Short mmCIF file of C-alpha atoms and ligand atoms in Angstrom, two decimals:
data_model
loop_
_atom_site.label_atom_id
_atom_site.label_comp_id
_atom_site.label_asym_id
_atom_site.label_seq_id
_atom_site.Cartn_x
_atom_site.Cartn_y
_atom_site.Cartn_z
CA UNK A 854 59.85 228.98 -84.52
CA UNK A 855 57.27 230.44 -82.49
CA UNK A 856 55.07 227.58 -80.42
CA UNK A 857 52.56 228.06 -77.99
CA UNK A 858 51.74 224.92 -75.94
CA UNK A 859 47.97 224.98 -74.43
CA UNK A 860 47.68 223.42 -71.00
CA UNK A 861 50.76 222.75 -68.76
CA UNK A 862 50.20 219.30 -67.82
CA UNK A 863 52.22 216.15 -67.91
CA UNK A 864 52.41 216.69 -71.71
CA UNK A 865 52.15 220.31 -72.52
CA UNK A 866 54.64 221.56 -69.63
CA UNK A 867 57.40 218.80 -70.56
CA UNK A 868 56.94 219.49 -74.34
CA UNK A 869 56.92 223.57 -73.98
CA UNK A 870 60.03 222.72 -71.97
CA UNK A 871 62.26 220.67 -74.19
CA UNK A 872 61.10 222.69 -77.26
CA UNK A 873 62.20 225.64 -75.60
CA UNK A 874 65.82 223.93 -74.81
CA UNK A 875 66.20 223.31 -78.38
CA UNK A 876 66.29 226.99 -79.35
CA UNK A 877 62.38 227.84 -79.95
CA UNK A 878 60.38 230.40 -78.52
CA UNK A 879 57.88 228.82 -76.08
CA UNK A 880 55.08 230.50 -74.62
CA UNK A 881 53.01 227.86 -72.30
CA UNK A 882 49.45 228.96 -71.31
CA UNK A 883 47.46 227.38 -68.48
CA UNK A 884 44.31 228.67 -67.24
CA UNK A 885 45.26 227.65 -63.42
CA UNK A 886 46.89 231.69 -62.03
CA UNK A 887 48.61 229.86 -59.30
CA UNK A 888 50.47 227.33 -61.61
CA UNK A 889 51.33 230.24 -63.75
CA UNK A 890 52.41 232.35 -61.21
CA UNK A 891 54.62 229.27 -59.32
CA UNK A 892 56.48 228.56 -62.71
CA UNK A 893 57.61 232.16 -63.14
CA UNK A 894 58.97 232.01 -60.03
CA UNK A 895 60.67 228.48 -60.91
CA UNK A 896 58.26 225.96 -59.14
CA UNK A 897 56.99 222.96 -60.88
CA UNK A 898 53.86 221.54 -60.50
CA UNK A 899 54.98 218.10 -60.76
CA UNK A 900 57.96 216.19 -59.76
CA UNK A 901 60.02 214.88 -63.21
CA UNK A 902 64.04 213.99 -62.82
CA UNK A 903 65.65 217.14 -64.83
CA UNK A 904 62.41 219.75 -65.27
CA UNK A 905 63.16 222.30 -63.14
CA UNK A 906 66.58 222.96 -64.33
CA UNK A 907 65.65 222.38 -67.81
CA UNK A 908 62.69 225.04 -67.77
CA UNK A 909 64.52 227.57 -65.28
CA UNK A 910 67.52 227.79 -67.76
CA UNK A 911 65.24 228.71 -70.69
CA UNK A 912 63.05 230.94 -68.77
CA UNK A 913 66.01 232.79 -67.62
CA UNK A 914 67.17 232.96 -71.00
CA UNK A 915 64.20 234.27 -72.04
CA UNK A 916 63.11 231.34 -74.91
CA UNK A 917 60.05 229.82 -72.28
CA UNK A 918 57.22 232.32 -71.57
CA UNK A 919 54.51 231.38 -69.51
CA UNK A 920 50.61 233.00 -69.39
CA UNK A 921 47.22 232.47 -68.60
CA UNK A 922 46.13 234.54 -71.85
CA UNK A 923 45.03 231.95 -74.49
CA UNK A 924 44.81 235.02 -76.48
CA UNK A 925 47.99 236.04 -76.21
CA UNK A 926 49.43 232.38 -76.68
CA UNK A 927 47.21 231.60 -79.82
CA UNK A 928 48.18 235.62 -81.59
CA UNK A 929 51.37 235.52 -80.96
CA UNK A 930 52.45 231.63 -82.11
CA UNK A 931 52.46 230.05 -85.68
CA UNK A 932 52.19 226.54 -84.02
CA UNK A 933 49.72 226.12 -81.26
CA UNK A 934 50.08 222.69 -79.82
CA UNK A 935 46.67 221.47 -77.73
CA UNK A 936 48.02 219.39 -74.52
CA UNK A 937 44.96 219.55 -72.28
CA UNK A 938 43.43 216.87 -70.39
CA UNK A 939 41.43 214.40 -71.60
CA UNK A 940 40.10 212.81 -68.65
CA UNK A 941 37.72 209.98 -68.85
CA UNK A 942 34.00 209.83 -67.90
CA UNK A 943 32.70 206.87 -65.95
CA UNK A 944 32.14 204.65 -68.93
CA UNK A 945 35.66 205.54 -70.47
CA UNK A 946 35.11 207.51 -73.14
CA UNK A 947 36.73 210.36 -72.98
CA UNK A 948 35.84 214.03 -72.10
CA UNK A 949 36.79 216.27 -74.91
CA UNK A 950 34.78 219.41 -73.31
CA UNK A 951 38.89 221.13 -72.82
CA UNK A 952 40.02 220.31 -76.12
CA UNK A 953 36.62 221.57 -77.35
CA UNK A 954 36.48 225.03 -75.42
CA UNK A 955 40.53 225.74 -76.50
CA UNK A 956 39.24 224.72 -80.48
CA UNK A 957 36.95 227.37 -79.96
CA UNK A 958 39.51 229.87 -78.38
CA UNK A 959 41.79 229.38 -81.08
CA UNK A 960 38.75 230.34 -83.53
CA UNK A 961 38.09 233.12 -81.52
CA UNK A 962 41.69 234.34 -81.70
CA UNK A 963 43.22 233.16 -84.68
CA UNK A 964 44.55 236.24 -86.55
CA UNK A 965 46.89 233.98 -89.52
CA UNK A 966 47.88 230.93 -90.41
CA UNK A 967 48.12 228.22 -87.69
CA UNK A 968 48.77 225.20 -87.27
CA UNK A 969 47.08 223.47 -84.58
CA UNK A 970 48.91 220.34 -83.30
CA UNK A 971 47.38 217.82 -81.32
CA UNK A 972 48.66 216.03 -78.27
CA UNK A 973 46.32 215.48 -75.83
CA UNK A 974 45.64 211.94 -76.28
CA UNK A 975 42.24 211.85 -78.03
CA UNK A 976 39.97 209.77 -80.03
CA UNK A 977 40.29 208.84 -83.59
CA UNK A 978 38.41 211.75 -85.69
CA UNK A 979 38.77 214.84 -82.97
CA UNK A 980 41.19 216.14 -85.67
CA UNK A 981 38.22 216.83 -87.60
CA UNK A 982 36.09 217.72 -85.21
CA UNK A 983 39.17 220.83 -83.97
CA UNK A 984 39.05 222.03 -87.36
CA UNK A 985 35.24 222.32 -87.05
CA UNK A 986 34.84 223.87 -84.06
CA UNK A 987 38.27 226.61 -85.04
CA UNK A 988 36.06 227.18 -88.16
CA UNK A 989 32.66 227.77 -86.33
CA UNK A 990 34.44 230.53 -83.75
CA UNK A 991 36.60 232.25 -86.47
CA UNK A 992 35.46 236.41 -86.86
CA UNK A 993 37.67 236.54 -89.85
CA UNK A 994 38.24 233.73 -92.25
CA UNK A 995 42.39 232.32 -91.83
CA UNK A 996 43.64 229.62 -93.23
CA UNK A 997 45.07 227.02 -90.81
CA UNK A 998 46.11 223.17 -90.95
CA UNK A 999 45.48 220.07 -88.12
CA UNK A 1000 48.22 218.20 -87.06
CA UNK A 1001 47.93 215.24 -84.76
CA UNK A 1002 51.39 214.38 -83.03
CA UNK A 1003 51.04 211.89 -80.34
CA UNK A 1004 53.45 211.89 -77.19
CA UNK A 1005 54.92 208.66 -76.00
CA UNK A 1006 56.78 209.96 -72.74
CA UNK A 1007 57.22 207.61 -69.50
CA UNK A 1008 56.57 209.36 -66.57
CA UNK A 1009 59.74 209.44 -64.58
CA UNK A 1010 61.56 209.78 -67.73
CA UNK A 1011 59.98 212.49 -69.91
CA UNK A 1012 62.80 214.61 -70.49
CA UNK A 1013 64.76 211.81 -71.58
CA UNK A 1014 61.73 210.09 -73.75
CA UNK A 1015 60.79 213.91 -75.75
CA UNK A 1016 64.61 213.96 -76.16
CA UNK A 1017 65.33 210.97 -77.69
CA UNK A 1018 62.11 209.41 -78.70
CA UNK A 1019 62.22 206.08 -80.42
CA UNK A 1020 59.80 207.83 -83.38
CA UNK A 1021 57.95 211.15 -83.80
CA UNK A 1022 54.67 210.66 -85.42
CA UNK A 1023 52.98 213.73 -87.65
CA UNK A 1024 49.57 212.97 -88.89
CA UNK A 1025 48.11 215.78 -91.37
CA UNK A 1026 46.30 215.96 -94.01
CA UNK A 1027 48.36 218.91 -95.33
CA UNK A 1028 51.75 217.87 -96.68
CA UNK A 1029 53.36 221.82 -95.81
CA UNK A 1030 52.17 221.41 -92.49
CA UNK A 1031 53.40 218.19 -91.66
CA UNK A 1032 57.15 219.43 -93.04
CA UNK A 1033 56.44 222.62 -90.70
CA UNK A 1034 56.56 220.23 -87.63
CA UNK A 1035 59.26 217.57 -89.01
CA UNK A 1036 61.16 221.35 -89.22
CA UNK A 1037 60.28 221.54 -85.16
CA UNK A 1038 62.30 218.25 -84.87
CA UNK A 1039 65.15 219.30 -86.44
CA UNK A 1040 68.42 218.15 -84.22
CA UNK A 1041 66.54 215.25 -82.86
CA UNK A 1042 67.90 211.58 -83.82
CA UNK A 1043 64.82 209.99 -84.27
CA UNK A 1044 62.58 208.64 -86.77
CA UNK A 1045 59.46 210.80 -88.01
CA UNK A 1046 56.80 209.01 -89.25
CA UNK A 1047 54.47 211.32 -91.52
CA UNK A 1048 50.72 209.70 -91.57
CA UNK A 1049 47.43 210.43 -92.12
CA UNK A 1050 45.89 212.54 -89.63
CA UNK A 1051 43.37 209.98 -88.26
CA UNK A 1052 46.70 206.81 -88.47
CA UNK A 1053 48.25 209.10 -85.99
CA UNK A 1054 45.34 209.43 -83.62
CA UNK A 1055 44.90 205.96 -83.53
CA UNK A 1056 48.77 204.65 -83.17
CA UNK A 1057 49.31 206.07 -79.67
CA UNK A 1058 45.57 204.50 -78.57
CA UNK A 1059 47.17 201.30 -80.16
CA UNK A 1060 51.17 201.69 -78.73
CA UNK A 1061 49.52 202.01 -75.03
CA UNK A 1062 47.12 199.18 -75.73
CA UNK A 1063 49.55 196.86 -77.04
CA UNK A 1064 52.11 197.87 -74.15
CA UNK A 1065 48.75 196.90 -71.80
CA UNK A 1066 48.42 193.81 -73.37
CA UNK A 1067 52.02 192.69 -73.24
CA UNK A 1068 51.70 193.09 -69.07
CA UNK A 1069 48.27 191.83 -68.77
CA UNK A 1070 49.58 188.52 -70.61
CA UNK A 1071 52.94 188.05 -68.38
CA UNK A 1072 50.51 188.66 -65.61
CA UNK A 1073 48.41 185.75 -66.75
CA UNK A 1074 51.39 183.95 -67.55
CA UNK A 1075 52.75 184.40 -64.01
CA UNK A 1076 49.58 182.92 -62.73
CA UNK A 1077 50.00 179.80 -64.29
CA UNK A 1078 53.85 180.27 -63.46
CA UNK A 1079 52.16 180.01 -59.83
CA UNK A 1080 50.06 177.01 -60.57
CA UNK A 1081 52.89 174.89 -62.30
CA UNK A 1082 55.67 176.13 -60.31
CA UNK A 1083 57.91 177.59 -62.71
CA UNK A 1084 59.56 181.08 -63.08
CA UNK A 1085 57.65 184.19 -64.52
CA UNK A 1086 60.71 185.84 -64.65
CA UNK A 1087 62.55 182.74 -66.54
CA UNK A 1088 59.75 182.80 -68.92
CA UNK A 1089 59.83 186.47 -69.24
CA UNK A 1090 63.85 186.23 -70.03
CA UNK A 1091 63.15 183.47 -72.50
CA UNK A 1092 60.18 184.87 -74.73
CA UNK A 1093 61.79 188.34 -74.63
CA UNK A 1094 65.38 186.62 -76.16
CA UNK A 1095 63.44 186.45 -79.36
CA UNK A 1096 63.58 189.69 -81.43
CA UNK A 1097 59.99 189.73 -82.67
CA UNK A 1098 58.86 189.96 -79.02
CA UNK A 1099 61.10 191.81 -76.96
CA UNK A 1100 61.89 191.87 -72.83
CA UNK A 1101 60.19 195.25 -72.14
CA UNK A 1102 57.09 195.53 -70.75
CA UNK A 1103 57.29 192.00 -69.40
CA UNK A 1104 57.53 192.18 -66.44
CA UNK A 1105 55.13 190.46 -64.00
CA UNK A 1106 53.33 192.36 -60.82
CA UNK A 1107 50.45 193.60 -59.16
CA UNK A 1108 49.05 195.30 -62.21
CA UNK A 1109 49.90 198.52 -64.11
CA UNK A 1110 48.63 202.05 -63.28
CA UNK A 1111 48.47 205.38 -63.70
CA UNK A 1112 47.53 208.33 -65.49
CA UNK A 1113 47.38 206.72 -69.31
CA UNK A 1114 47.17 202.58 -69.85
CA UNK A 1115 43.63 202.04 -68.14
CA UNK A 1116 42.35 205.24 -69.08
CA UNK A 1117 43.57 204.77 -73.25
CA UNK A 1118 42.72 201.33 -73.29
CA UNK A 1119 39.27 201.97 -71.69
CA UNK A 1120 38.84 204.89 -74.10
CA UNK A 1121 39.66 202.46 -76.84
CA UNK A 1122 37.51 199.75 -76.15
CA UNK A 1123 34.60 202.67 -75.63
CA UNK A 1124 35.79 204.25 -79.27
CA UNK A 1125 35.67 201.00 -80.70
CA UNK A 1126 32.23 200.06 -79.15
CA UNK A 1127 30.71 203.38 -80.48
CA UNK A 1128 32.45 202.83 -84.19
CA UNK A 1129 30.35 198.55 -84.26
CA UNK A 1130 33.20 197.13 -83.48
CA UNK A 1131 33.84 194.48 -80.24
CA UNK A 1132 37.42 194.90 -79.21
CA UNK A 1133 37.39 191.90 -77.15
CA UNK A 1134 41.27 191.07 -76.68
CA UNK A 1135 41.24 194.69 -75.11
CA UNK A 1136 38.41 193.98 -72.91
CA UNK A 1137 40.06 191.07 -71.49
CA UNK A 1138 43.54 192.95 -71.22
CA UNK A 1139 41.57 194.83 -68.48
CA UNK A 1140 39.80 192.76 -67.02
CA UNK A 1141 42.84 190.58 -66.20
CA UNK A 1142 44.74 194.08 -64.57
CA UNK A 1143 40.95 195.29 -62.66
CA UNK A 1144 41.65 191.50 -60.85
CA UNK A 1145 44.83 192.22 -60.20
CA UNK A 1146 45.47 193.63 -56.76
CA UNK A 1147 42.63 191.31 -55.64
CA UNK A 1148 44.13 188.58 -56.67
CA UNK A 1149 47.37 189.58 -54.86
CA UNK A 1150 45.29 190.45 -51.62
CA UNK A 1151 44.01 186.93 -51.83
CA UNK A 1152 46.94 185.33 -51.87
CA UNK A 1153 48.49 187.12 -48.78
CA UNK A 1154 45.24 186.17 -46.79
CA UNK A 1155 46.35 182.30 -47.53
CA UNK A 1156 49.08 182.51 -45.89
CA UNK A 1157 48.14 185.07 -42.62
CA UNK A 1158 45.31 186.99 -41.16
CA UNK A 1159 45.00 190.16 -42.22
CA UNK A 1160 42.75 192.07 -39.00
CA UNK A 1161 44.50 193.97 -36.39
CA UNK A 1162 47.87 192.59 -38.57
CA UNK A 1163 50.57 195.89 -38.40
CA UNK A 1164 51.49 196.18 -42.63
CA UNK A 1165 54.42 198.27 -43.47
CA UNK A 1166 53.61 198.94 -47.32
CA UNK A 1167 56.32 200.21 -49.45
CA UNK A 1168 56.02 202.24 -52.50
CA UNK A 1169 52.51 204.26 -53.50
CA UNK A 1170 53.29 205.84 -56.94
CA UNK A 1171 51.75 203.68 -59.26
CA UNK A 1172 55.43 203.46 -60.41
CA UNK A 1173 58.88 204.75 -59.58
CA UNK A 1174 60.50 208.18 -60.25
CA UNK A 1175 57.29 209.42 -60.15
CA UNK A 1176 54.49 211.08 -57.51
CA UNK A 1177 51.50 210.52 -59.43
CA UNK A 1178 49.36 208.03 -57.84
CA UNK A 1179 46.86 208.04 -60.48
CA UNK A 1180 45.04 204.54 -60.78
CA UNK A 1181 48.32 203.39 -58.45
CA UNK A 1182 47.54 199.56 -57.52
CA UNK A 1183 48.87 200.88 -54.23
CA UNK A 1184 45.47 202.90 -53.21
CA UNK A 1185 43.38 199.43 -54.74
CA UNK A 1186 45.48 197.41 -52.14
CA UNK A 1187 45.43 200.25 -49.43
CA UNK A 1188 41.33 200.12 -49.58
CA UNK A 1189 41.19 196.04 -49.22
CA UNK A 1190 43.85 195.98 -47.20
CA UNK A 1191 41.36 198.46 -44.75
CA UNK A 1192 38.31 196.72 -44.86
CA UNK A 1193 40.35 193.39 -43.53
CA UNK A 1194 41.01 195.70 -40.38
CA UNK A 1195 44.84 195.64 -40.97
CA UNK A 1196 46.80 198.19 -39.11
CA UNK A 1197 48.65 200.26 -41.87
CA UNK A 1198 52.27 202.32 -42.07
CA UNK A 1199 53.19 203.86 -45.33
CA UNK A 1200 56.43 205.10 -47.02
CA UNK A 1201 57.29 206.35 -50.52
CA UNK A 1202 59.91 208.79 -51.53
CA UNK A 1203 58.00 211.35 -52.93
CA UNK A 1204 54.41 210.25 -53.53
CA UNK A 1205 53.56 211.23 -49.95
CA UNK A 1206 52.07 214.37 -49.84
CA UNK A 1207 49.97 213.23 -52.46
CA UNK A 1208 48.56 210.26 -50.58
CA UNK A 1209 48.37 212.24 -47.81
CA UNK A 1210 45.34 214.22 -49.66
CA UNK A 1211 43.03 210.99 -50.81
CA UNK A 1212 43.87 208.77 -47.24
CA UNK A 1213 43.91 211.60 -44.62
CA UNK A 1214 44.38 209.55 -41.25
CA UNK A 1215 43.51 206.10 -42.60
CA UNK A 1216 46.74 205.08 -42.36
CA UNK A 1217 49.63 205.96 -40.33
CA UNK A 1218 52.91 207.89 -42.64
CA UNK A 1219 56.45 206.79 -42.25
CA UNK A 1220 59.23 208.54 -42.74
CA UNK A 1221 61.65 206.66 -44.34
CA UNK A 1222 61.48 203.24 -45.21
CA UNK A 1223 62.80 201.05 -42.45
CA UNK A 1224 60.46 203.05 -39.75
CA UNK A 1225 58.10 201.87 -42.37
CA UNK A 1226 58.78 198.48 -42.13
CA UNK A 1227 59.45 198.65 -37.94
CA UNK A 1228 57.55 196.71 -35.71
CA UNK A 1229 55.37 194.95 -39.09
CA UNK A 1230 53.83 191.85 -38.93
CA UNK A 1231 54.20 191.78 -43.07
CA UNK A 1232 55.90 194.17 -45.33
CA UNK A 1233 54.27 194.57 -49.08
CA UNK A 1234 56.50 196.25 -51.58
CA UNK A 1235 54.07 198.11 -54.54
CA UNK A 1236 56.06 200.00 -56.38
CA UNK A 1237 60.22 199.15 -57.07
CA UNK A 1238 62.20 202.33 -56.03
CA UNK A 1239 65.64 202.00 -56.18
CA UNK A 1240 65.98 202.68 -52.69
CA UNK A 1241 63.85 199.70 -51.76
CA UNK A 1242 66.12 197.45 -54.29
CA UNK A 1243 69.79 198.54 -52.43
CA UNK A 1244 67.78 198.41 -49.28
CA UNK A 1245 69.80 196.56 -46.23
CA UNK A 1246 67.48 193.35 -46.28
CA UNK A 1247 68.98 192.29 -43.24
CA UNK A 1248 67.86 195.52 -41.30
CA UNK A 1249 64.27 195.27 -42.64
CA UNK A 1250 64.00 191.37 -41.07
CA UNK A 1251 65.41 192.92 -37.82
CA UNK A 1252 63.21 195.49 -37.03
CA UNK A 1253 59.94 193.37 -38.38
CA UNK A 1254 58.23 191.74 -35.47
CA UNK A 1255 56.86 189.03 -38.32
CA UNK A 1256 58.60 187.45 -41.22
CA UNK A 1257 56.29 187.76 -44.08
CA UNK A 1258 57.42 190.00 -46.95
CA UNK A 1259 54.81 190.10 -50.41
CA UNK A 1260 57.01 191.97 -53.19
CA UNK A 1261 54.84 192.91 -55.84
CA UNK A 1262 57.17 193.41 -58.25
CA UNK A 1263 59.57 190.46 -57.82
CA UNK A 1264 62.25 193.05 -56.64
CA UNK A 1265 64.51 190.60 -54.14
CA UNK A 1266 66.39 187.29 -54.96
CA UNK A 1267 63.89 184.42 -53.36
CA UNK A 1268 67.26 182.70 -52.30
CA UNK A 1269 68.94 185.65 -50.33
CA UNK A 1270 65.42 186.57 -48.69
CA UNK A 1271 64.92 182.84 -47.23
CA UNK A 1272 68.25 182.76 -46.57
CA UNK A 1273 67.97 186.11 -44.10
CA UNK A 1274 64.75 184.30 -42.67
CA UNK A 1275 62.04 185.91 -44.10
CA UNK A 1276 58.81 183.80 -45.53
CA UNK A 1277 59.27 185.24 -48.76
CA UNK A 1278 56.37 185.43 -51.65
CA UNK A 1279 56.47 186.81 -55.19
CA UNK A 1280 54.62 186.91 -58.22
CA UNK A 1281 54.48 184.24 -60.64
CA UNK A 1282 57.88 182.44 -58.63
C1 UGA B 30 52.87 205.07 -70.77
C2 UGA B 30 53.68 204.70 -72.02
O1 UGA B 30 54.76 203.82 -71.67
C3 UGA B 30 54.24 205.95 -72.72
O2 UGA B 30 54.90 205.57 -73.92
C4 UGA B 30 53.07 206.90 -73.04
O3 UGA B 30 53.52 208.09 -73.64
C5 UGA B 30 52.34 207.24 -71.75
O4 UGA B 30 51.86 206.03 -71.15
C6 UGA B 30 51.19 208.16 -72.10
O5 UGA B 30 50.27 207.72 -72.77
O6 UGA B 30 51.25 209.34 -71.77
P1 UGA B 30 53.52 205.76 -68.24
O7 UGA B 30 52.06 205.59 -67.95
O8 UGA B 30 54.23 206.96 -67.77
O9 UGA B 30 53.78 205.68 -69.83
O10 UGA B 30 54.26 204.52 -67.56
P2 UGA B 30 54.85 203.12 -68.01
O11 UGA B 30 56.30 203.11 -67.75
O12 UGA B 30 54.42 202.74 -69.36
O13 UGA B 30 54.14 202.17 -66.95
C7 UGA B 30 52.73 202.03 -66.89
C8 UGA B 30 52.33 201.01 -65.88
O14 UGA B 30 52.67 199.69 -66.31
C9 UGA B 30 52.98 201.16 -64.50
O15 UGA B 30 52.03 200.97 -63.49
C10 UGA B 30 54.02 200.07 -64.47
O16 UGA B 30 54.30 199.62 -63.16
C11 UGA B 30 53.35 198.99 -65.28
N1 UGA B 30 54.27 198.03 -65.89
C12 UGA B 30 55.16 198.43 -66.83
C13 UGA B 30 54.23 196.69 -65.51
O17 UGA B 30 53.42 196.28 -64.66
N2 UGA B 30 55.09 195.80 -66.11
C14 UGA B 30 55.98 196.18 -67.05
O18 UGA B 30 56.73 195.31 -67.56
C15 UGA B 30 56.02 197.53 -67.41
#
């Protein structure tokens, strides 16, 4: 089938990719020339295990096209998939002016029938509000039909996740169309859930939120874990034996990030604001992650002084396999960490460069992890890299010149870390 994805983001670029590996003809578009011109000659703009290859292959092959022509990508495609951004404004609710301005291109240029997929994450109605805007810009009168079909890929994963998703969710009003896409899917071994159009806008506001509120409540949990002296990750173990509930997502830290939990579930709460209704279980899923970091900070200042203190902080993506440090708790901690007056070294496997930009010479950059943690008064660990789990623990006490080590994300054994000498604190153990 013929596909044009609009926008080579997270979303669009990972989707144009794996559609193209599965035999279809792919043209991505992106407005940015230099993108463009850095994927024809193989370069990614972001860093995801397996892309590269994955895209290369099928661009060599000659099934993945990529332009800066939304003309060309809308004329020449039955199925024009929207994947720009949808950043949020200050309050949360989301910016649609992208998704807007491409509606209106596809008007513009539509010269058939389309069908015009959503999956930008937006709002619940901007389905309906595509087709309007396709309808106001159309010359000609064409028929075409509005998909919404969400995208629930992990960052760090998102070959694997588009691959083998645990569902596919089509919501359209138009029975043909929806088929058309389930068609798309064909050699996938998942479940595809048709819905209404506006079911499917809302389930991946409500997947993310729920996911949000599973970590915001084993954070809470954690805290009392603190207060009582028991195990958060005992708990954890315990609730998620139990089918109904599940182990994933329980897992107890210094708060989650990135590019899609606090921006859905602040869009959500916003959405539901506008629509009369008080989504207050939401509203206190976030406030309990904005307190986390603080709350973390907090605790390490019970236990030492923080000014002229040298920190060695490990990990800055706001998770691993990943160099997106989009809402990372890392820069929250970096900032208070700052105004205390503590001395800071850096080190993350590939988030780096993109620190680099946003701290400039605020702190000082390490080049591998145990120059990182060299000469340190107290080591934090943010984010769990692999290479920080099979680290050599004993090396890390050796070259400290303190003993204090805060994991964020309960990473290390409590046992084996007193037993190498280190004053040891977790969370929620
Ligand atoms: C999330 C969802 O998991 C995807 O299904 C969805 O498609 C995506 O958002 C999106 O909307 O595009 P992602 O943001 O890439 O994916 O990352 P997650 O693996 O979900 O982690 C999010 C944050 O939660 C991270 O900061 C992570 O450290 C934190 N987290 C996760 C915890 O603190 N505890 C956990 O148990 C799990």
């Amino acid at each position: 089938m013929k596909i044009s994805v609009i926008g080579t983001g997270y979303v669009g670029l990972v989707t144009g990719v794996v559609f193209a590996h599965l035999g279809h003809n792919v043209i991505c578009m992106d407005k940015n020339e230099e993108k463009i011109e850095k994927l024809k000659n193989g370069i990614m703009p972001i860093y995801e295990p397996g892309l590269e290859e994955m895209a290369n292959k099928s661009y060599r092959e000659g099934r993945l096209f990529y332009t800066t022509s939304i003309k060309d990508a809308v004329e020449k495609s039955e199925i024009i998939f929207i994947a720009v951004d949808t950043m949020p404004k200050k309050n949360w609710q989301t910016d649609l002016s992208s998704v807007k301005k491409v509606a209106a291109d596809i008007g513009r240029y539509i010269n058939g029938y389309k069908i015009v997929v959503n999956k930008s994450t937006v709002p619940v109605g901007t389905g309906d509000l595509v087709g309007k805007i396709i309808k106001k810009n159309m010359k000609k009168k064409f028929h075409f039909d509005i998909v919404s079909n969400p995208e629930f890929l992990r960052e760090g994963q998102a070959i694997y996740d588009t691959l083998q998703p645990d569902r596919i969710i089509i919501g359209s009003e138009s029975v043909e169309a929806a088929m058309k896409i389930v068609e798309l899917y064909q050699g996938m071994n998942s479940v595809i859930k048709i819905t209404k159009l506006k079911s499917a806008e809302l389930i991946k506001y409500a997947s993310n939120s729920f996911l949000g509120m599973k970590i915001s409540f084993i954070n809470s949990i954690a805290d009392l874990a603190e207060i009582t002296g028991s195990d958060v990750t005992e708990i954890a173990e315990g609730m998620g034996l139990d089918k109904r509930i599940g182990r994933e997502f329980l897992n107890a830290g210094i708060g989650y990030g990135g590019s899609c939990f606090p921006k859905d579930i602040g869009s959500l709460i916003y959405t539901a604001k506008s629509l009369g209704y008080d989504f207050g279980i939401l509203k206190e899923v976030k406030k309990v992650n904005d307190k986390r970091v603080k709350r973390f900070v907090e605790r390490i200042k019970k236990v030492t002084k923080l000014t002229n203190r040298k920190v060695g902080i490990l990990g800055l993506s706001f998770k691993p396999n990943t160099d997106d440090i989009r809402e990372a708790p890392s820069l929250k901690l970096i900032e208070l960490l700052l105004k205390d007056k503590a001395k800071l070294k850096v080190y993350d496997p590939v988030a780096m460069e993109n620190v680099k930009k946003v701290l400039k010479n605020k702190v000082e950059y390490s080049k591998d992890l145990y120059n990182c943690v060299d000469g340190t008064d107290l080591v934090i660990l943010v984010t769990e890299w692999d290479v920080f789990k099979n680290a050599d623990l004993k090396r890390i006490k050796d070259g400290m010149k303190g003993d204090l080590f805060f994991d964020g994300r309960n990473v290390y054994d409590p046992q084996i870390m007193k037993s190498l000498g280190f004053r040891y604190f977790s969370v929620g153990r």
